[in-house]
Amino acid sequence: MNIVVCIKQVPDTKGGVKFNPDGTLDRAAMLAIMNPDDKAGLEAALRIKDETGAKVTVLTMGLPKADAVLREALAMGADEAVLVTDRVLGGADTWATSTTIAGALRNLDYDLIITGRQAIDGDTAQVGPQIAEHLGLPVISYAADIKVEGDSVVVKRQYEDRYHELKVKMPCLVTALSELNEPRYMTPGGIFDAFDKEVTVWGRADLKDVDDSDLGLKGSPTKIAKASDKVAKGAGEKVNLDPAESVAYLIGKFKEKHII
Amino acid sequence: MALEEYKGVFVFAQQVDNVLDGVAFELLGKGKDLAKDLGTDVTAVLIGSGVKGLADQLAEYGADRVIVVDDPELKDYRTEPYAHALASVINEYKPEIMLVGATAIGRDLGPTVSARVKTGLTADCTSLEIGDFPLVAAPGKESEQKHNQLLMTRPAFGGNTIATIACPDNRPQMATVRPGVMQKIAPIAGAKANVVEYNPGFTPNNRYVEILNIVKAVKSTANIMEAKILVSGGRGVGSKENFKLLEDLAEVLGGTVSCSRAVVENGWLPVDLQVGQTGKTVRPQIYFAIGISGAIQHVAGMEDSDLIIAINKDEDAPIFDVADYGLVGDLNKIVPALTTALKAELGK
């Protein structure tokens, strides 16, 4: 069985957000990490590998430095890695991104494709379902559990107030929630091996059945009209008092505001 | 694509168990504003099994017309056949704008349909308006500027950046909108829907999944999105048991307990009480952030609260940057004392 996990390198927003003096985001100072939902998806694939001996391939689209997340995936236990990188692919919205990744996936054998539910930088949650659409595959998003049973996949699909237990025949695409599992660590041996392995690098010419007009900035139906830094709400008052005084302070404010 | 053929503002009216989701009404409220600016009307698209009876409710919240796709295959949500239903409605009726709630259903249906009809989709919008694209015409290229475009504004990068996005060359212009962001209109009592029934036919194929089981989580009694006062706890609360302190405070104020993602991950509270980017967006009158550090993923879900009160022992916690009143100190001491003091003040 062949599993392909689509992963993305994202800036780490969790607790490590840095700003420039002018208030803009200092991306250079932030760590680049494997997107958390994708990492859970990779772990799910590796657990299926542990059980069934499946082959796990990781695929990413990005700048050449995205090689780092592929090495990390290899060190966790993935078998092969593909980096899709080309200048003409830059500036893509989700439609063009999913078209590109679908074009790359057509070169690979897959029974199961796993993506993360959403990336923490764009937060759209669109690319997974759109890849499935381009490839004509069934999609199950928001997976809180993934099991393989014979030629089918059984997924616990999370909604706000319930979950559906769904079964679908492979090939199919599943998008993973980071709550799915606790991803394993890289092993020291795995890290050594990861850097000995070859990462396959594909460019525009390696994408199958895609038109130039559907790629990159030009191929993106959505266009950015304006981007601006969020106007931060001014910080309010902060006091450091003993508990009784803190309470008195707050009660005073509540009275002032006629809350009580 | 002949863009001028596309007319009208359409709203996906999400229902589950034949009960309309509140986000459907919110989208109708926004849809009405947009339709007014465009000189057009609002159509709700109602998809399900045995759902026709819900159409008048949509009329009460502003739908001029309701397109109903009713089929037994549509009883419980599945990507197929719902995507087939909505994409078929789009191809048949050619809306200029298609709005979908950014729910766990809408965030699956929206991208699938947008890829199927080959158009752009902007996720989790917080503001929608009609305007020009580009916003300002390049000198000498005034004639190339497009008018009456849907300008979709959304936070990106965990809420640090605000982007305004247009979809000038494809139709419909699709957007998902977070629940709780747009305003419903005051319902028009007794409004009757102009119902159009449309059924594209459903033939199961490889993309139909089988529903083995539906498990409804024990729903918390409170809906945190409707609460006027939220007493929210984070990792700093320390344990499931310690949430009793927050419950007591919530009770005296007539509020509801909510939490950050860390609390859900630790299994202290259920996911439907989670506030933040992957949880719910709330804007209560008062939001207590207790033992919450204030990661941007959390702040993105609560920063529009009218009054934010933070209690945290770490005086450098980022939550203090958005709090109106910040108390640096031990929540285990402050919260019970506050509850006692409020009880006395309120005569309880």
Coordinates of C-alpha atoms in Angstrom, one line a residue:
Chain A
M1 CA 0.0 0.0 0.0
N2 CA 1.2 3.5 -0.9
I3 CA 0.5 6.5 1.3
V4 CA 1.5 10.0 0.2
V5 CA 1.5 12.7 2.9
C6 CA 1.4 16.3 1.8
I7 CA 3.2 18.6 4.2
K8 CA 3.9 22.3 4.4
Q9 CA 6.7 24.3 6.0
V10 CA 5.2 27.1 8.0
P11 CA 6.5 29.8 10.3
D12 CA 5.9 28.8 13.9
T13 CA 3.2 31.0 15.3
K14 CA 2.8 29.2 18.6
G15 CA 4.3 31.4 21.3
G16 CA 7.1 32.5 19.0
V17 CA 5.7 35.5 17.2
K18 CA 8.2 38.3 16.8
F19 CA 7.6 41.8 15.6
N20 CA 9.7 44.4 13.9
P21 CA 10.0 47.8 15.5
D22 CA 7.4 49.1 13.0
G23 CA 4.9 46.5 14.2
T24 CA 5.2 44.2 11.2
L25 CA 5.8 40.5 11.6
D26 CA 9.5 39.5 11.7
R27 CA 9.3 36.3 9.7
A28 CA 13.1 36.0 9.6
A29 CA 13.2 35.7 13.4
M30 CA 10.6 33.0 13.6
L31 CA 11.3 29.3 13.3
A32 CA 10.1 27.4 10.3
I33 CA 8.3 24.1 11.3
M34 CA 6.3 21.3 9.8
N35 CA 2.7 22.4 10.0
P36 CA 1.1 20.7 13.1
D37 CA -1.9 19.2 11.3
D38 CA 0.4 17.8 8.6
K39 CA 2.7 16.3 11.2
A40 CA -0.3 14.5 12.8
G41 CA -1.2 13.2 9.3
L42 CA 2.4 12.0 8.8
E43 CA 2.3 10.2 12.2
A44 CA -1.0 8.6 11.2
A45 CA 0.7 7.3 8.0
L46 CA 3.7 6.0 9.9
R47 CA 1.4 4.1 12.3
I48 CA -0.3 2.5 9.3
K49 CA 3.2 1.7 8.0
D50 CA 4.2 0.1 11.4
E51 CA 1.1 -2.1 11.1
T52 CA 0.9 -3.0 7.4
G53 CA 4.3 -2.2 6.0
A54 CA 2.9 0.6 3.8
K55 CA 5.3 2.8 1.9
V56 CA 5.1 6.4 3.0
T57 CA 6.1 9.3 0.7
V58 CA 6.1 12.9 1.8
L59 CA 5.6 15.7 -0.7
T60 CA 5.9 19.4 -0.2
M61 CA 5.6 22.4 -2.5
G62 CA 7.7 25.4 -1.5
L63 CA 11.0 27.2 -1.6
P64 CA 14.2 25.0 -1.7
K65 CA 14.6 25.5 2.0
A66 CA 11.4 23.5 2.5
D67 CA 13.8 20.5 2.1
A68 CA 14.2 20.8 5.9
V69 CA 10.7 19.6 6.7
L70 CA 11.2 16.7 4.2
R71 CA 14.4 15.7 6.0
E72 CA 12.4 15.8 9.3
A73 CA 9.7 13.6 7.8
L74 CA 12.4 11.1 6.6
A75 CA 14.0 11.1 10.1
M76 CA 10.6 10.3 11.6
G77 CA 10.3 7.3 9.3
A78 CA 9.0 8.3 5.9
D79 CA 10.5 6.3 3.0
E80 CA 10.7 8.9 0.2
A81 CA 10.4 12.6 -0.2
V82 CA 9.5 14.9 -3.1
L83 CA 10.1 18.6 -3.2
V84 CA 8.1 20.6 -5.8
T85 CA 9.8 23.9 -6.4
D86 CA 9.8 26.3 -9.2
R87 CA 9.7 30.0 -9.5
V88 CA 6.5 29.9 -11.7
L89 CA 4.6 28.3 -8.8
G90 CA 5.1 31.3 -6.5
G91 CA 2.2 33.5 -5.3
A92 CA -0.3 30.7 -5.7
D93 CA -3.7 30.8 -4.0
T94 CA -5.3 27.5 -2.8
W95 CA -6.7 26.8 -6.3
A96 CA -3.3 27.1 -8.0
T97 CA -1.6 25.3 -5.1
S98 CA -4.0 22.4 -5.2
T99 CA -3.7 22.2 -9.0
T100 CA 0.1 22.0 -8.7
I101 CA 0.1 19.4 -6.0
A102 CA -2.5 17.3 -7.9
G103 CA -0.2 17.6 -10.9
A104 CA 2.7 16.2 -8.9
L105 CA 0.6 13.5 -7.3
R106 CA -0.3 12.1 -10.7
N107 CA 3.3 10.9 -11.0
L108 CA 3.0 8.8 -7.9
D109 CA 1.3 5.6 -6.9
Y110 CA -1.1 6.3 -4.1
D111 CA -3.8 4.4 -2.3
L112 CA -4.2 7.0 0.4
I113 CA -3.3 10.7 0.4
I114 CA -3.2 12.5 3.7
T115 CA -3.0 16.2 4.2
G116 CA -3.4 18.4 7.3
R117 CA -6.8 20.0 7.9
Q118 CA -5.2 23.5 7.6
A119 CA -1.9 25.3 7.7
I120 CA -1.3 27.7 10.5
D121 CA -0.1 30.5 8.2
G122 CA -2.9 30.6 5.6
D123 CA -5.6 28.9 7.8
T124 CA -7.9 28.2 4.8
A125 CA -8.3 24.4 5.1
Q126 CA -9.0 24.4 1.3
V127 CA -6.0 22.7 -0.3
G128 CA -6.8 19.1 0.8
P129 CA -10.4 19.0 -0.5
Q130 CA -9.3 20.8 -3.6
I131 CA -6.6 18.3 -4.4
A132 CA -9.2 15.5 -4.0
E133 CA -11.5 17.3 -6.4
H134 CA -8.7 17.7 -9.0
L135 CA -7.9 14.0 -8.8
G136 CA -11.5 12.9 -8.6
L137 CA -11.0 11.2 -5.3
P138 CA -13.4 11.0 -2.3
V139 CA -12.3 13.3 0.5
I140 CA -12.9 13.0 4.2
S141 CA -11.7 16.1 6.1
Y142 CA -11.3 16.8 9.8
A143 CA -10.1 13.2 10.6
A144 CA -9.8 12.5 14.4
D145 CA -8.9 8.9 13.7
I146 CA -7.8 7.0 10.6
K147 CA -7.8 3.2 10.2
V148 CA -7.1 1.0 7.3
E149 CA -9.5 -2.0 6.9
G150 CA -8.7 -4.1 3.8
D151 CA -9.2 -2.0 0.7
S152 CA -11.0 0.7 2.7
V153 CA -10.3 3.5 5.1
V154 CA -12.4 4.1 8.2
V155 CA -12.2 7.6 9.6
K156 CA -13.7 9.4 12.6
R157 CA -14.8 12.7 11.1
Q158 CA -15.2 15.5 13.6
Y159 CA -18.0 18.1 13.5
E160 CA -18.8 20.8 16.0
D161 CA -21.2 18.6 18.1
R162 CA -20.7 15.1 16.8
Y163 CA -18.6 12.8 14.8
H164 CA -19.4 10.5 11.9
E165 CA -17.6 7.2 11.5
L166 CA -17.1 7.0 7.7
K167 CA -15.9 4.2 5.5
V168 CA -14.6 4.7 2.0
K169 CA -12.8 2.6 -0.6
M170 CA -9.2 3.6 -1.5
P171 CA -7.9 5.6 -3.3
C172 CA -9.1 8.5 -1.2
L173 CA -7.8 11.6 0.5
V174 CA -8.1 12.4 4.2
T175 CA -7.3 15.6 6.0
A176 CA -5.9 15.2 9.5
L177 CA -6.5 17.2 12.7
S178 CA -3.6 17.7 14.9
E179 CA -5.6 16.2 17.8
L180 CA -5.4 12.9 15.9
N181 CA -2.2 11.7 17.7
E182 CA 1.0 12.6 19.4
P183 CA 3.7 12.6 16.6
R184 CA 6.8 10.6 17.2
Y185 CA 10.2 12.2 17.6
M186 CA 13.0 11.8 15.1
T187 CA 15.6 9.2 16.1
P188 CA 19.3 10.1 16.0
G189 CA 19.8 7.3 13.5
G190 CA 16.9 8.5 11.5
I191 CA 18.4 12.0 11.3
F192 CA 21.7 10.6 10.0
D193 CA 19.9 8.4 7.4
A194 CA 17.6 11.3 6.4
F195 CA 20.5 13.3 5.3
D196 CA 21.9 10.4 3.3
K197 CA 18.7 10.0 1.4
E198 CA 17.9 11.6 -1.9
V199 CA 15.1 14.1 -2.0
T200 CA 13.4 14.0 -5.4
V201 CA 13.1 17.6 -6.7
W202 CA 10.4 18.4 -9.3
G203 CA 9.8 21.6 -11.2
R204 CA 7.1 22.8 -13.5
A205 CA 8.0 20.3 -16.2
D206 CA 7.3 17.4 -13.9
L207 CA 3.7 18.3 -13.2
K208 CA 1.3 16.1 -15.1
D209 CA -1.8 17.3 -16.9
V210 CA -1.7 20.9 -15.8
D211 CA -1.9 24.1 -17.8
D212 CA 0.5 27.0 -17.3
S213 CA -2.6 29.2 -17.0
D214 CA -3.6 27.4 -13.8
L215 CA -0.3 27.8 -11.9
G216 CA 1.2 30.4 -9.6
L217 CA 0.1 33.9 -9.2
K218 CA -1.4 34.0 -12.7
G219 CA -3.4 30.9 -12.2
S220 CA -4.9 32.1 -9.0
P221 CA -8.6 33.2 -9.2
T222 CA -8.2 35.2 -6.0
K223 CA -6.1 38.3 -6.0
I224 CA -4.9 40.3 -3.0
A225 CA -6.3 43.8 -3.2
K226 CA -4.7 45.0 0.0
A227 CA -2.7 43.6 2.9
S228 CA -2.1 45.4 6.1
D229 CA -1.0 44.8 9.6
K230 CA -3.7 44.4 12.0
V231 CA -4.3 47.5 14.1
A232 CA -3.5 46.3 17.5
K233 CA -6.0 47.1 20.2
G234 CA -4.3 49.4 22.7
A235 CA -3.3 47.6 25.8
G236 CA -5.5 48.5 28.8
E237 CA -4.5 48.8 32.4
K238 CA -2.3 46.2 34.1
V239 CA -2.0 46.0 37.8
N240 CA 0.2 43.9 40.0
L241 CA -1.4 43.9 43.5
D242 CA -2.0 41.4 46.2
P243 CA -5.2 39.3 45.7
A244 CA -7.5 41.3 47.9
E245 CA -6.4 44.6 46.3
S246 CA -6.7 43.0 42.8
V247 CA -10.3 42.1 43.6
A248 CA -11.1 45.5 45.0
Y249 CA -9.6 47.1 41.9
L250 CA -11.7 45.0 39.6
I251 CA -14.9 45.6 41.6
G252 CA -14.2 49.3 41.4
K253 CA -13.9 49.1 37.6
F254 CA -17.1 47.1 37.4
K255 CA -18.9 49.7 39.3
E256 CA -17.4 52.5 37.3
K257 CA -18.6 50.8 34.1
H258 CA -22.0 50.1 35.7
I259 CA -21.5 46.3 35.2
I260 CA -22.6 45.8 38.8
Chain B
M1 CA -16.6 32.6 -18.5
A2 CA -19.2 35.3 -19.4
L3 CA -19.1 37.1 -16.1
E4 CA -22.2 39.3 -16.8
E5 CA -24.4 36.1 -16.9
Y6 CA -23.8 35.7 -13.1
K7 CA -26.3 37.5 -11.0
G8 CA -27.5 37.6 -7.4
V9 CA -26.2 36.8 -4.0
F10 CA -26.5 33.2 -2.9
V11 CA -26.2 31.8 0.6
F12 CA -25.7 28.2 1.6
A13 CA -28.3 27.6 4.3
Q14 CA -26.7 24.9 6.4
Q15 CA -29.0 22.6 8.3
V16 CA -28.2 19.6 10.4
D17 CA -30.9 17.2 11.5
N18 CA -33.3 19.5 9.7
V19 CA -32.5 22.4 12.0
L20 CA -31.0 25.5 10.4
D21 CA -27.7 26.6 11.7
G22 CA -27.5 30.1 13.0
V23 CA -24.7 31.0 10.5
A24 CA -27.3 30.6 7.7
F25 CA -29.2 33.6 9.2
E26 CA -26.0 35.6 9.7
L27 CA -25.1 35.1 6.0
L28 CA -28.6 36.2 4.9
G29 CA -28.2 39.3 6.9
K30 CA -24.8 40.1 5.2
G31 CA -26.2 38.9 1.9
K32 CA -29.0 41.4 2.1
D33 CA -26.5 44.3 2.5
L34 CA -24.4 43.1 -0.5
A35 CA -27.5 42.6 -2.6
K36 CA -28.7 46.1 -1.9
D37 CA -25.4 47.6 -3.0
L38 CA -25.6 45.5 -6.2
G39 CA -29.2 46.1 -6.9
T40 CA -30.0 42.4 -6.8
D41 CA -31.6 39.9 -4.4
V42 CA -30.7 37.2 -2.0
T43 CA -31.2 33.5 -2.6
A44 CA -30.8 30.8 0.1
V45 CA -29.7 27.3 -1.1
L46 CA -31.3 24.7 1.1
I47 CA -29.9 21.2 0.7
G48 CA -31.1 18.2 2.7
S49 CA -33.8 15.5 3.0
G50 CA -37.3 16.6 4.0
V51 CA -36.1 20.2 4.5
K52 CA -38.7 22.2 2.4
G53 CA -40.5 23.2 5.6
L54 CA -37.5 25.3 6.7
A55 CA -37.8 27.7 3.7
D56 CA -40.1 30.2 5.5
Q57 CA -37.6 30.6 8.3
L58 CA -35.0 31.6 5.7
A59 CA -37.5 34.1 4.3
E60 CA -38.0 35.6 7.8
Y61 CA -34.3 36.3 8.0
G62 CA -34.1 38.0 4.6
A63 CA -34.1 35.4 1.8
D64 CA -36.0 36.7 -1.3
R65 CA -36.0 33.2 -2.8
V66 CA -35.1 29.7 -1.6
I67 CA -33.7 27.0 -3.9
V68 CA -34.4 23.6 -2.3
V69 CA -32.5 20.5 -3.3
D70 CA -34.3 17.7 -1.5
D71 CA -33.2 14.1 -1.8
P72 CA -32.9 11.1 0.5
E73 CA -29.1 10.9 -0.4
L74 CA -28.8 14.3 1.4
K75 CA -30.0 13.2 4.8
D76 CA -26.7 13.5 6.6
Y77 CA -23.8 15.6 5.4
R78 CA -21.4 13.9 3.0
T79 CA -19.0 15.8 0.8
E80 CA -20.6 14.0 -2.2
P81 CA -23.6 14.4 -2.8
Y82 CA -23.7 17.9 -1.2
A83 CA -20.9 19.2 -3.4
H84 CA -22.9 17.8 -6.4
A85 CA -26.0 19.6 -5.2
L86 CA -24.4 23.0 -4.6
A87 CA -22.2 22.9 -7.7
S88 CA -25.2 22.0 -9.8
V89 CA -27.2 24.9 -8.4
I90 CA -24.3 27.2 -9.2
N91 CA -24.1 26.0 -12.8
E92 CA -27.8 26.2 -13.2
Y93 CA -28.6 29.6 -11.6
K94 CA -25.2 31.3 -12.0
P95 CA -24.9 33.4 -8.8
E96 CA -22.5 36.4 -8.7
I97 CA -21.7 35.7 -5.1
M98 CA -21.8 32.5 -3.1
L99 CA -21.5 32.6 0.7
V100 CA -20.9 29.6 2.9
G101 CA -20.5 29.4 6.7
A102 CA -17.0 28.5 7.8
T103 CA -18.3 25.5 9.8
A104 CA -16.9 22.0 9.9
I105 CA -19.3 21.4 7.0
G106 CA -18.8 24.6 5.1
R107 CA -15.0 24.4 5.2
D108 CA -15.3 21.0 3.5
L109 CA -18.0 21.8 1.1
G110 CA -16.7 25.3 0.1
P111 CA -13.3 24.2 -1.3
T112 CA -14.7 21.1 -3.0
V113 CA -17.4 23.2 -4.8
S114 CA -15.0 26.0 -5.7
A115 CA -12.6 23.5 -7.3
R116 CA -15.5 21.9 -9.1
V117 CA -16.8 25.1 -10.6
K118 CA -13.3 26.5 -11.0
T119 CA -13.5 29.7 -9.0
G120 CA -11.8 31.4 -6.2
L121 CA -12.7 30.9 -2.5
T122 CA -11.7 33.2 0.3
A123 CA -11.7 31.5 3.7
D124 CA -13.0 32.7 7.0
C125 CA -13.9 36.2 6.0
T126 CA -14.6 38.8 8.7
S127 CA -15.8 41.6 6.5
L128 CA -17.4 41.6 3.0
E129 CA -18.2 44.7 0.9
I130 CA -18.7 45.8 -2.6
G131 CA -16.0 47.9 -4.2
D132 CA -13.5 48.4 -6.9
F133 CA -10.6 46.1 -7.9
P134 CA -7.9 47.2 -7.9
L135 CA -8.9 49.5 -5.1
V136 CA -7.2 52.4 -6.9
A137 CA -6.8 52.2 -10.7
A138 CA -3.3 52.4 -12.0
P139 CA -2.7 55.7 -13.9
G140 CA -3.8 55.4 -17.5
K141 CA -5.5 52.1 -16.8
E142 CA -8.7 53.5 -15.3
S143 CA -10.8 51.5 -17.8
E144 CA -9.3 48.2 -16.5
Q145 CA -10.5 48.8 -13.0
K146 CA -13.5 46.5 -12.2
H147 CA -16.4 47.8 -10.3
N148 CA -19.0 46.1 -8.1
Q149 CA -16.5 43.4 -7.0
L150 CA -16.8 41.5 -3.8
L151 CA -14.0 42.6 -1.5
M152 CA -13.4 39.9 1.0
T153 CA -11.4 40.8 4.1
R154 CA -9.9 38.1 6.4
P155 CA -7.2 37.8 9.0
A156 CA -4.3 35.7 7.9
F157 CA -1.2 34.4 9.7
G158 CA -2.9 33.8 13.0
G159 CA -4.6 37.2 12.9
N160 CA -1.5 39.3 12.5
T161 CA -2.2 40.4 9.0
I162 CA -5.4 41.5 7.4
A163 CA -5.8 40.8 3.7
T164 CA -8.5 42.1 1.4
I165 CA -9.0 39.7 -1.5
A166 CA -11.0 39.9 -4.7
C167 CA -11.9 37.4 -7.4
P168 CA -12.1 39.5 -10.5
D169 CA -12.1 37.0 -13.3
N170 CA -14.1 34.0 -12.1
R171 CA -17.6 33.5 -10.9
P172 CA -19.2 33.1 -8.5
Q173 CA -17.1 35.0 -6.0
M174 CA -17.0 32.5 -3.2
A175 CA -16.3 33.2 0.5
T176 CA -16.7 31.3 3.7
V177 CA -17.6 33.4 6.7
R178 CA -16.9 32.5 10.3
P179 CA -20.0 31.9 12.5
G180 CA -20.6 34.8 14.9
V181 CA -19.1 37.5 12.7
M182 CA -22.0 38.8 10.6
Q183 CA -25.3 40.2 12.0
K184 CA -28.7 38.6 11.5
I185 CA -31.6 40.9 10.7
A186 CA -34.5 41.2 13.0
P187 CA -36.8 38.4 11.7
I188 CA -39.7 39.5 9.6
A189 CA -42.6 37.6 11.2
G190 CA -44.8 35.7 8.8
A191 CA -42.6 36.1 5.8
K192 CA -43.2 33.4 3.1
A193 CA -40.5 32.1 0.9
N194 CA -40.5 32.0 -2.8
V195 CA -39.5 28.4 -3.1
V196 CA -37.9 26.9 -6.2
E197 CA -37.3 23.2 -6.2
Y198 CA -34.3 21.9 -8.1
N199 CA -32.9 18.4 -8.1
P200 CA -29.9 17.6 -10.2
G201 CA -30.3 13.8 -9.6
F202 CA -28.0 11.7 -7.4
T203 CA -26.1 8.6 -8.6
P204 CA -23.8 7.1 -6.1
N205 CA -20.2 6.8 -7.4
N206 CA -16.7 6.1 -6.0
R207 CA -16.8 9.4 -4.1
Y208 CA -19.8 8.5 -1.9
V209 CA -18.7 7.5 1.6
E210 CA -20.6 5.1 3.8
I211 CA -21.7 6.5 7.2
L212 CA -21.2 3.6 9.6
N213 CA -22.1 5.5 12.7
I214 CA -23.1 9.0 14.0
V215 CA -22.1 9.8 17.5
K216 CA -23.4 13.0 19.0
A217 CA -21.0 14.3 21.6
V218 CA -22.7 15.1 24.9
K219 CA -23.4 18.6 24.1
S220 CA -22.6 21.1 26.8
T221 CA -25.7 22.9 28.0
A222 CA -24.2 26.3 27.0
N223 CA -23.5 27.7 23.6
I224 CA -20.4 29.9 24.2
M225 CA -21.1 31.9 21.0
E226 CA -24.4 33.2 22.5
A227 CA -23.1 33.9 26.0
K228 CA -22.9 37.5 27.2
I229 CA -20.2 36.7 29.8
L230 CA -17.5 34.1 29.3
V231 CA -15.2 32.9 32.0
S232 CA -12.4 31.3 30.0
G233 CA -9.6 29.2 31.4
G234 CA -6.3 28.1 30.0
R235 CA -3.4 25.8 30.8
G236 CA -2.7 27.9 33.9
V237 CA -5.9 26.7 35.6
G238 CA -3.8 23.6 36.2
S239 CA -6.4 20.8 36.3
K240 CA -9.9 19.7 35.4
E241 CA -10.9 19.9 39.0
N242 CA -9.6 23.5 39.3
F243 CA -12.1 24.7 36.7
K244 CA -14.6 24.6 39.6
L245 CA -13.2 28.0 40.6
L246 CA -14.2 29.4 37.1
E247 CA -17.6 27.7 37.3
D248 CA -18.3 29.4 40.5
L249 CA -17.3 32.8 39.1
A250 CA -19.4 32.2 36.0
E251 CA -22.4 31.2 38.1
V252 CA -22.4 34.3 40.2
L253 CA -22.2 36.4 37.0
G254 CA -24.7 34.4 35.0
G255 CA -21.9 33.5 32.6
T256 CA -20.5 30.5 30.9
V257 CA -17.2 28.7 31.1
S258 CA -15.1 28.4 28.0
C259 CA -11.4 27.5 27.4
S260 CA -8.3 27.6 25.3
R261 CA -7.1 24.8 23.1
A262 CA -4.6 23.6 25.7
V263 CA -7.4 22.8 28.0
V264 CA -9.1 20.7 25.3
E265 CA -5.9 18.9 24.5
N266 CA -5.4 18.0 28.2
G267 CA -8.9 16.6 28.2
W268 CA -10.1 19.0 30.9
L269 CA -13.1 20.3 28.9
P270 CA -14.9 19.3 25.7
V271 CA -13.9 20.9 22.3
D272 CA -17.2 22.7 21.9
L273 CA -16.1 25.1 24.7
Q274 CA -12.9 26.0 22.9
V275 CA -12.3 29.6 21.9
G276 CA -9.8 30.5 19.2
Q277 CA -8.8 30.0 15.7
T278 CA -9.6 26.3 15.6
G279 CA -12.4 26.7 18.1
K280 CA -15.2 29.3 18.2
T281 CA -15.1 33.0 17.6
V282 CA -16.9 34.8 20.5
R283 CA -17.6 38.4 21.3
P284 CA -19.3 38.5 24.6
Q285 CA -19.8 41.6 26.7
I286 CA -17.2 40.4 29.2
Y287 CA -14.5 37.9 28.6
F288 CA -12.4 36.7 31.5
A289 CA -9.1 35.2 30.3
I290 CA -7.8 33.2 33.3
G291 CA -4.5 31.4 33.1
I292 CA -4.5 32.0 29.3
S293 CA -1.2 33.1 27.9
G294 CA -2.8 34.7 24.9
A295 CA -1.3 33.0 21.9
I296 CA -2.5 34.6 18.8
Q297 CA -4.5 31.6 17.9
H298 CA -6.6 32.2 21.0
V299 CA -6.7 35.9 20.7
A300 CA -8.0 35.6 17.2
G301 CA -11.2 34.1 18.6
M302 CA -12.0 36.6 21.3
E303 CA -10.3 39.9 20.7
D304 CA -13.6 41.6 19.6
S305 CA -15.1 41.0 23.1
D306 CA -16.4 44.3 24.5
L307 CA -14.4 44.0 27.7
I308 CA -11.5 41.7 28.3
I309 CA -10.2 40.9 31.8
A310 CA -7.0 38.9 32.1
I311 CA -5.7 37.2 35.2
N312 CA -2.3 35.7 34.9
K313 CA 0.8 35.2 37.0
D314 CA 3.2 36.0 34.2
E315 CA 3.2 39.7 33.8
D316 CA 4.7 39.4 30.3
A317 CA 1.9 37.2 29.0
P318 CA 0.7 38.5 25.6
I319 CA -2.9 38.3 26.8
F320 CA -2.2 41.6 28.7
D321 CA -1.7 43.3 25.3
V322 CA -5.4 42.9 24.5
A323 CA -6.9 43.0 28.0
D324 CA -8.7 46.1 29.1
Y325 CA -8.0 45.2 32.7
G326 CA -5.1 42.9 33.6
L327 CA -4.4 41.4 37.0
V328 CA -1.0 40.0 37.6
G329 CA -1.3 37.3 40.2
D330 CA -2.3 33.9 41.3
L331 CA -5.6 32.9 39.9
N332 CA -6.1 30.4 42.7
K333 CA -6.3 33.3 45.1
I334 CA -7.8 36.0 43.0
V335 CA -10.7 34.1 41.4
P336 CA -12.3 32.7 44.6
A337 CA -11.9 36.1 46.2
L338 CA -13.5 37.8 43.2
T339 CA -16.4 35.3 43.3
T340 CA -16.9 36.0 47.0
A341 CA -16.7 39.8 46.5
L342 CA -19.2 39.7 43.6
K343 CA -21.6 37.6 45.6
A344 CA -21.6 40.2 48.3
E345 CA -22.0 43.1 45.8
L346 CA -24.8 41.4 44.0
G347 CA -26.5 40.3 47.2
K348 CA -26.3 36.6 46.4

